CSV table of C-alpha atoms in Angstrom, one decimal:
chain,number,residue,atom,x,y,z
S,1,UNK,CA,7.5,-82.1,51.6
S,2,UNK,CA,9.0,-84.7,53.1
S,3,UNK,CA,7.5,-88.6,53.8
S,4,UNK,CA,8.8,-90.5,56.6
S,5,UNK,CA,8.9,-94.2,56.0
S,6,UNK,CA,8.3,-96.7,59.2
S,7,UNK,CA,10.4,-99.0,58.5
S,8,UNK,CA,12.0,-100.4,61.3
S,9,UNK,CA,9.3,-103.1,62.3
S,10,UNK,CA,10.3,-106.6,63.1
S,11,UNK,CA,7.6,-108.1,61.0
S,12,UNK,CA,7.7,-110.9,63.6
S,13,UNK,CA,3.7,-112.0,62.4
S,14,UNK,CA,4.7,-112.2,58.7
S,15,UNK,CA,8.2,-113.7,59.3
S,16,UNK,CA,10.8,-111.4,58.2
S,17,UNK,CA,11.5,-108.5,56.7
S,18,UNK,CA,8.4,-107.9,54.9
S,19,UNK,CA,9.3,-104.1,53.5
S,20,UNK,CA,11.4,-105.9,51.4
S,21,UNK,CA,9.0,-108.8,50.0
S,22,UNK,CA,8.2,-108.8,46.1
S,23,UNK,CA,4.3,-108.5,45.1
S,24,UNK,CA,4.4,-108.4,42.1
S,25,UNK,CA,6.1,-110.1,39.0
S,26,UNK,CA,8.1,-107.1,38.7
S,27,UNK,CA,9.6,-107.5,41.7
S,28,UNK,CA,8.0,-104.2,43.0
S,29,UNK,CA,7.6,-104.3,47.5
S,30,UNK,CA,4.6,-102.5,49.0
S,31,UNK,CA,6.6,-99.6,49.4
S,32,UNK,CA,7.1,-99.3,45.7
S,33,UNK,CA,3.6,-98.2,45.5
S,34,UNK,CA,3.6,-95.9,48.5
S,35,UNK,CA,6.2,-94.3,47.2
S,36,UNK,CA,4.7,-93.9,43.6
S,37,UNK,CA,1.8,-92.4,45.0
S,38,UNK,CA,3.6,-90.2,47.3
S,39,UNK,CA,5.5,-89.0,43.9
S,40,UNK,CA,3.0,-88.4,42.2
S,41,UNK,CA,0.8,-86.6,44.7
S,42,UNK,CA,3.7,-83.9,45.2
S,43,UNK,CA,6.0,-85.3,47.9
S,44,UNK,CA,9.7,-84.8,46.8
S,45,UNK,CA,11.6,-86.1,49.7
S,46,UNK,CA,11.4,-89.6,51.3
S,47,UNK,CA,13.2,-90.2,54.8
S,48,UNK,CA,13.4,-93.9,55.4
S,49,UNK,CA,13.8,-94.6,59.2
S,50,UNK,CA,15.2,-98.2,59.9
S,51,UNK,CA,17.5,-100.0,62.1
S,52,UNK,CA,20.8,-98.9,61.4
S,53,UNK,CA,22.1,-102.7,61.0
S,54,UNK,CA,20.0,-103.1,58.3
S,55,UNK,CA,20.8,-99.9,55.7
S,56,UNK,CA,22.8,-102.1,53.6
S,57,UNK,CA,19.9,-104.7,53.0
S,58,UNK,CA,17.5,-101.9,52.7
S,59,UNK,CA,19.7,-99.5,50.4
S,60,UNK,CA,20.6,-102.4,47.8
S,61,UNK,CA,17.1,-103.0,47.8
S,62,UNK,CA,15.1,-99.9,47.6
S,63,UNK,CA,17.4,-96.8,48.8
S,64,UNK,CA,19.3,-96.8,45.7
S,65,UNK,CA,16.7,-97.7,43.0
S,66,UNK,CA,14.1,-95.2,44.5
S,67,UNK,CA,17.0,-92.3,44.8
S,68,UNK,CA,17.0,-91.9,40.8
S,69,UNK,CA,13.5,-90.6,40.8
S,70,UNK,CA,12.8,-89.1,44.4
S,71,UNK,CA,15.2,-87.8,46.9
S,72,UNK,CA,16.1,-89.8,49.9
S,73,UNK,CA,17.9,-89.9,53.2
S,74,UNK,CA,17.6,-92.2,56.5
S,75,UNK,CA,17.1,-92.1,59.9
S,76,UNK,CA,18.1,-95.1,62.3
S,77,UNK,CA,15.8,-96.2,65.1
S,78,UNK,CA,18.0,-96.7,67.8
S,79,UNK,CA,16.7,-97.9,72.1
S,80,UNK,CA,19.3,-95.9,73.3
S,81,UNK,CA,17.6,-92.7,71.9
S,82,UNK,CA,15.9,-91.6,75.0
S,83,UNK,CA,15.5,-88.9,77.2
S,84,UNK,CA,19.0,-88.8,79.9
S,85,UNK,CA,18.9,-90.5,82.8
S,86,UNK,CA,16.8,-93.5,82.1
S,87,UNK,CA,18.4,-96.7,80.6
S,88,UNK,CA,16.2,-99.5,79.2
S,89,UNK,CA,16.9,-103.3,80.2
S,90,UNK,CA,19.5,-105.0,78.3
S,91,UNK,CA,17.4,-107.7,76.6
S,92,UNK,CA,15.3,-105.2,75.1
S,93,UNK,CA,15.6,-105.7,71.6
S,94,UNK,CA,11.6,-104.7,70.6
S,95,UNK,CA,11.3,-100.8,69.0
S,96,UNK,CA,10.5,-98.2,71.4
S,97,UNK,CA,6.9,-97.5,69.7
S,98,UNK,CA,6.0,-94.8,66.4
S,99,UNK,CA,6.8,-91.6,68.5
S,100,UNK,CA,10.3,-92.9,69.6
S,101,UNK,CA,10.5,-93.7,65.8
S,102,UNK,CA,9.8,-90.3,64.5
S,103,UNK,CA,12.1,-88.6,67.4
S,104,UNK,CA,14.9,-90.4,66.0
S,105,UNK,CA,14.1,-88.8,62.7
S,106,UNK,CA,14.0,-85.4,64.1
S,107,UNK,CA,17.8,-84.1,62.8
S,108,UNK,CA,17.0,-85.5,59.2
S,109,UNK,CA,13.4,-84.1,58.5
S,110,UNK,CA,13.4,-80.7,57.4
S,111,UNK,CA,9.8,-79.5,56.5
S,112,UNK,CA,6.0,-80.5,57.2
S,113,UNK,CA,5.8,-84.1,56.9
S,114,UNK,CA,3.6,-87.7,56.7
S,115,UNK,CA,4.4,-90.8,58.0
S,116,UNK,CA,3.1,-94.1,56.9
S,117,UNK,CA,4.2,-97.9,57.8
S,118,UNK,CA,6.5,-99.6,55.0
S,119,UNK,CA,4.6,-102.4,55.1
S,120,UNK,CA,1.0,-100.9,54.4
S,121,UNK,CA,-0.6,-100.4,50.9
S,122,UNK,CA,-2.5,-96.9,51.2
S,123,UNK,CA,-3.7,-96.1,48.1
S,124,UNK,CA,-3.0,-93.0,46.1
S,125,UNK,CA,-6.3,-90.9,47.6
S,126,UNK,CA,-4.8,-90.8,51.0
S,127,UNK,CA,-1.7,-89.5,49.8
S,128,UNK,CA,-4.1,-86.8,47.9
S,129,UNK,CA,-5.7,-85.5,51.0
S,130,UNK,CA,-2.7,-85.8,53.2
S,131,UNK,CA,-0.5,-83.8,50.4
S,132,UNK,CA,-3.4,-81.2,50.0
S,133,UNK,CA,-3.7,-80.3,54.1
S,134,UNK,CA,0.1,-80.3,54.2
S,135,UNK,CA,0.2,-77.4,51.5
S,136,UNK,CA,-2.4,-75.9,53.0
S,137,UNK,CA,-0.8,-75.1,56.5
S,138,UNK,CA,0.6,-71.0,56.2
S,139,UNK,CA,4.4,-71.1,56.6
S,140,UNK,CA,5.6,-71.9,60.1
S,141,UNK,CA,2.4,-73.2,61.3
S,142,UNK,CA,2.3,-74.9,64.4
S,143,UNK,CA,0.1,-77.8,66.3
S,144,UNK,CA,-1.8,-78.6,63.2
S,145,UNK,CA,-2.0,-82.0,62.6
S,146,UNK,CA,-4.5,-84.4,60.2
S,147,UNK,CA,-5.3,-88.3,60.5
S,148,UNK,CA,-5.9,-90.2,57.2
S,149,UNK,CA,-9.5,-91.8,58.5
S,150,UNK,CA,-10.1,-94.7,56.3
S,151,UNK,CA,-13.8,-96.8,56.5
S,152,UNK,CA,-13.2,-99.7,58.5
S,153,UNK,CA,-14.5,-102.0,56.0
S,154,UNK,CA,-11.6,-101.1,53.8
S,155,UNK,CA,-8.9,-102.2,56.4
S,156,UNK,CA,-9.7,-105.7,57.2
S,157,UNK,CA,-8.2,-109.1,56.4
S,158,UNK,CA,-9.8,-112.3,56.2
S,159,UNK,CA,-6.9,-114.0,57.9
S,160,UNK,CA,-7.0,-112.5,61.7
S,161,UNK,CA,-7.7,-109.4,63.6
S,162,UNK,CA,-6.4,-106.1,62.8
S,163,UNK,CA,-5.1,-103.1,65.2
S,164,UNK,CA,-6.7,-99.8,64.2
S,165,UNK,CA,-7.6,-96.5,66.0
S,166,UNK,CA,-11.2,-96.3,66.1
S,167,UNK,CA,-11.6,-92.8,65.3
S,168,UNK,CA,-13.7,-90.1,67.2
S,169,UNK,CA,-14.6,-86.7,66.1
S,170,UNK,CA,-16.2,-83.6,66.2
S,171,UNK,CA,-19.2,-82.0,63.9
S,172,UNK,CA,-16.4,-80.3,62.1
S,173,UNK,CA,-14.0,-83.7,61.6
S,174,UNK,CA,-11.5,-83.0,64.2
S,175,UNK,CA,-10.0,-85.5,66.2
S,176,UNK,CA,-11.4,-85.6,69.8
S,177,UNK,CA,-9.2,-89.1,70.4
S,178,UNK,CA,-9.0,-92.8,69.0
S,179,UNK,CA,-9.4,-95.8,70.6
S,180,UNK,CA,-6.9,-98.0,69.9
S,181,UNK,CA,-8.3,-102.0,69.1
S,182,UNK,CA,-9.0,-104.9,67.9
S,183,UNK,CA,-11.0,-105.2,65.5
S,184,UNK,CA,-12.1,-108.7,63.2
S,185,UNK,CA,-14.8,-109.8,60.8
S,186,UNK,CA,-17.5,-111.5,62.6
S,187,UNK,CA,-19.8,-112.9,59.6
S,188,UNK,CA,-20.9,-109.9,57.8
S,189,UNK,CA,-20.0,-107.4,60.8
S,190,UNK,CA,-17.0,-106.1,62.2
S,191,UNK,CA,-16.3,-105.9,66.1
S,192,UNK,CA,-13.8,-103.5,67.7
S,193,UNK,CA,-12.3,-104.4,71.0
S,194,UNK,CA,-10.5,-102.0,73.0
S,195,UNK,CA,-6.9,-102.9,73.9
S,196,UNK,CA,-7.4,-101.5,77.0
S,197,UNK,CA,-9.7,-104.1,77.7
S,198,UNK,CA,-12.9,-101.9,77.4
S,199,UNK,CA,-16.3,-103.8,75.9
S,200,UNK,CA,-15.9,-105.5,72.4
S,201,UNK,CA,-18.9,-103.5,70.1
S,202,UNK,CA,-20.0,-103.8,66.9
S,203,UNK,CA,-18.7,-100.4,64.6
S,204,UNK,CA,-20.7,-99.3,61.3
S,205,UNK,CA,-18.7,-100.1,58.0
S,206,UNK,CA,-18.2,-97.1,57.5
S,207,UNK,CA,-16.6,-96.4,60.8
S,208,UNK,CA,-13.4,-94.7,60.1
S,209,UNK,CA,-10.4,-95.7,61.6
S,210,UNK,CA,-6.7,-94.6,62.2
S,211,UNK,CA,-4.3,-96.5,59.7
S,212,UNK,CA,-1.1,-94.6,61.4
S,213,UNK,CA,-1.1,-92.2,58.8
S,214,UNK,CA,-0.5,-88.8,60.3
S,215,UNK,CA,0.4,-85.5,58.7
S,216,UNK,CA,2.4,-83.2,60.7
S,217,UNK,CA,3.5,-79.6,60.8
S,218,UNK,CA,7.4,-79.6,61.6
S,219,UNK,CA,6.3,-78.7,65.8
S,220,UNK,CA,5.6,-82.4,66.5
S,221,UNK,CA,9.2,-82.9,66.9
S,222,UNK,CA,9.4,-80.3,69.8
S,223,UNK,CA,6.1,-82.0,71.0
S,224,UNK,CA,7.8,-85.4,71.4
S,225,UNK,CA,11.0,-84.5,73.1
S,226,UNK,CA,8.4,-82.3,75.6
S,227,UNK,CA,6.4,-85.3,76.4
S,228,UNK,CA,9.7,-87.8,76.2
S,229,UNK,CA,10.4,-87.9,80.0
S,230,UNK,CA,6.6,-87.9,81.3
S,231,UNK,CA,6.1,-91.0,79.4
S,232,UNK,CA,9.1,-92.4,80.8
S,233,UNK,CA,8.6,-91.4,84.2
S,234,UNK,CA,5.3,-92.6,84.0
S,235,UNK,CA,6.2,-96.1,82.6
S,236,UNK,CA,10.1,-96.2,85.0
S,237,UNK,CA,8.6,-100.0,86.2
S,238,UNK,CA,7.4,-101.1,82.6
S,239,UNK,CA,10.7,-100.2,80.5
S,240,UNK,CA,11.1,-103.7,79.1
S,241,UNK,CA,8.0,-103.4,77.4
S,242,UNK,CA,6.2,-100.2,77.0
S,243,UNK,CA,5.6,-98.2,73.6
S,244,UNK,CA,5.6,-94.6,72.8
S,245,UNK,CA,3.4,-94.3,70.6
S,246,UNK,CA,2.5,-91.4,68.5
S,247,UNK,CA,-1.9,-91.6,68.8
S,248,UNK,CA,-1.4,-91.7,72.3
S,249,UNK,CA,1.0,-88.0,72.6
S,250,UNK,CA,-1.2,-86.6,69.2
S,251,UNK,CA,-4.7,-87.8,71.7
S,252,UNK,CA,-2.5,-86.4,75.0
S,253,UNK,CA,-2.3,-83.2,73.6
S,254,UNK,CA,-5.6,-82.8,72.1
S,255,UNK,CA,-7.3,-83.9,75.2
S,256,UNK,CA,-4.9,-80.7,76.9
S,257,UNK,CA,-6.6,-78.4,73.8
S,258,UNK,CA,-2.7,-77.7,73.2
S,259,UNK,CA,-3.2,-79.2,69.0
S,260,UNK,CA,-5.5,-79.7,66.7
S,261,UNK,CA,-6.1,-82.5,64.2
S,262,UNK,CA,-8.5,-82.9,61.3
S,263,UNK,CA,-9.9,-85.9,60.0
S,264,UNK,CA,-9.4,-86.6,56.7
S,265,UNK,CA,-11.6,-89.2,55.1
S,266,UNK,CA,-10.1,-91.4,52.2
S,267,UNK,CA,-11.6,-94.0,49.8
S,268,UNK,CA,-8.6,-95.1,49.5
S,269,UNK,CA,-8.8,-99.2,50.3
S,270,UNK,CA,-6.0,-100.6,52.4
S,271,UNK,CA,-3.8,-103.6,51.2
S,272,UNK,CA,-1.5,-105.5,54.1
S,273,UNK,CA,0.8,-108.7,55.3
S,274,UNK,CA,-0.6,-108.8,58.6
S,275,UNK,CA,-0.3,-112.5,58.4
S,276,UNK,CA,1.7,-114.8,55.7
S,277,UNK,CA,-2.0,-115.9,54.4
S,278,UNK,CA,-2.5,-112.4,53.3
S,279,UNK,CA,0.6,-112.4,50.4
S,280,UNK,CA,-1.8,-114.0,48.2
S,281,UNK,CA,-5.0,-111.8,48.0
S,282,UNK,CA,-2.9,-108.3,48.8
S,283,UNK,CA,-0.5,-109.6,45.3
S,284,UNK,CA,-4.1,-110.5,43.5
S,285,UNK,CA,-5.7,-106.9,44.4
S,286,UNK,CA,-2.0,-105.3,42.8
S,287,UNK,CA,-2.5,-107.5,39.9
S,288,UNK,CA,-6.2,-105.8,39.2
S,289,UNK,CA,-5.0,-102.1,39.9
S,290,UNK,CA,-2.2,-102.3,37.3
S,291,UNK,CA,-4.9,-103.8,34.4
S,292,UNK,CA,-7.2,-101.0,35.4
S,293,UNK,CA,-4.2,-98.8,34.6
S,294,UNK,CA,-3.6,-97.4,38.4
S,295,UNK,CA,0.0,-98.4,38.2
S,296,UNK,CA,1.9,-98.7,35.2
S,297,UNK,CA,2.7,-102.2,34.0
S,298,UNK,CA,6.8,-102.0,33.7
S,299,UNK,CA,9.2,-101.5,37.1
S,300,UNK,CA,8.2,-97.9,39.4
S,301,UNK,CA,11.0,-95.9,38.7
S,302,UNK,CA,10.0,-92.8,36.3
S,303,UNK,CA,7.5,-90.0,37.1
């Protein structure tokens, strides 16, 4: 099974290229441990999508060390992938949004696949339940999909707000759609605006929320090159700024009862750089997983 790597951010909060930023005194990134725990959970193929003018960087510094115990290839995020006959402004330099990301991919992945951001910490349960519905899909399966719901509590940082897709299911944990907002620590409570502008509310703890990690039978690519040129139609007068993002086509089609998508809670406690003030705590709460023997104490590199 393959895992597709998000890695073509900006990482304009945290101040540069954070997929590449030791945490530890091993000089192991973020990615490190995704990538361990992806191993190690039965994912033998990693697809690292990034900007093409920065495979070099990224190669020296991960590609090539990660290749000796996992198989790799990469994918470039490039503006001009797009459907024909639309052309983006010039001084758009911003990533097209997570489903542009993933069609870009779509001549390198070969089988059912996750996707996860670079610069996330995940935790080895959500790459459990994500490998375990993956296997479980019968061969050539199509417009089956699962979210890795995590409880908000476990996704927030004491430095800022965080964006998460509150999560909203049915009796049987399917996805009916996700709210994409804002959510922050308010004393002892956490508050969720709605980027859409909807009513800031106060969400349970244990609310669980999208952390943009999707599992995917291999349709989805067929799916985004389908809804490609509706989004852009639909956004012809916002080009210079507008996003295609993958909760909104996997909530699109859901909402069209064309997919489904199962809900699949995790324990698993997120770590991120969200902000420069988070490097600290997020290297602290590595530091504790590797003495509770989580992660082995010498440089990721054999399993």
């Amino acid at each position: 099974m393959d895992l597709l790597i998000l890695a073509a951010g900006m990482g304009s909060r945290f101040g540069g290229l954070k997929q590449i930023e030791p945490f530890d005194e091993r000089q192991n990134f973020i990615i490190d441990y995704s990538i361990y725990d992806a191993k190690r959970a039965g994912f033998d193929r990693v697809v690292f999508l990034i900007k093409e003018e920065n495979r070099e960087i990224f190669e020296e510094t991960v590609g090539k060390r990660v290749s000796k115990y996992i198989d790799v290839a990469y994918a470039y995020q490039k503006l001009e992938v797009i459907p024909k006959g639309y052309v983006l402004p010039k001084d758009r330099t911003k990533p097209l949004g997570t489903a542009q990301a993933i069609y870009c991919a779509k001549d390198v992945l070969k089988s059912n696949f996750a996707i996860i951001n670079s610069d996330d910490f995940y935790g080895a349960d959500a790459f459990k339940v994500a490998d375990s519905f993956l296997k479980s899909l019968p061969k050539g399966s199509k417009g089956h999909y699962a979210n890795v719901g995590y409880f908000a509590k476990n996704t927030m940082t004491k430095n800022g707000s965080v964006k998460r897709g509150v999560l909203n299911m049915d009796k049987d944990n399917r996805l009916l759609g996700l709210v994409e907002s804002k959510l922050e620590w308010r004393g002892d409570e956490i508050y969720a605006a709605p980027l859409d502008g909807g009513e800031m509310k106060k969400i349970s703890h244990e609310s669980l929320v999208s952390m943009n990690m999707f599992a995917f039978s291999l349709d989805i690519l067929d799916r985004l090159e389908e809804e490609f040129v509706p989004f852009m139609e639909a956004n012809k007068n916002d080009l210079a700024s507008c996003e295609y993002l993958i909760p909104t086509v996997v909530s699109d089609l859901i909402a069209r009862g064309e997919v489904s998508c199962e809900v699949l809670s995790t324990t698993a406690v997120w770590y991120g750089v969200t902000y420069r003030d988070d490097k600290p705590e997020v290297v602290a709460s590595l530091a504790k997983l590797v003495e509770a023997g989580e992660y082995p104490k010498d440089r990721f590199g054999k399993l």
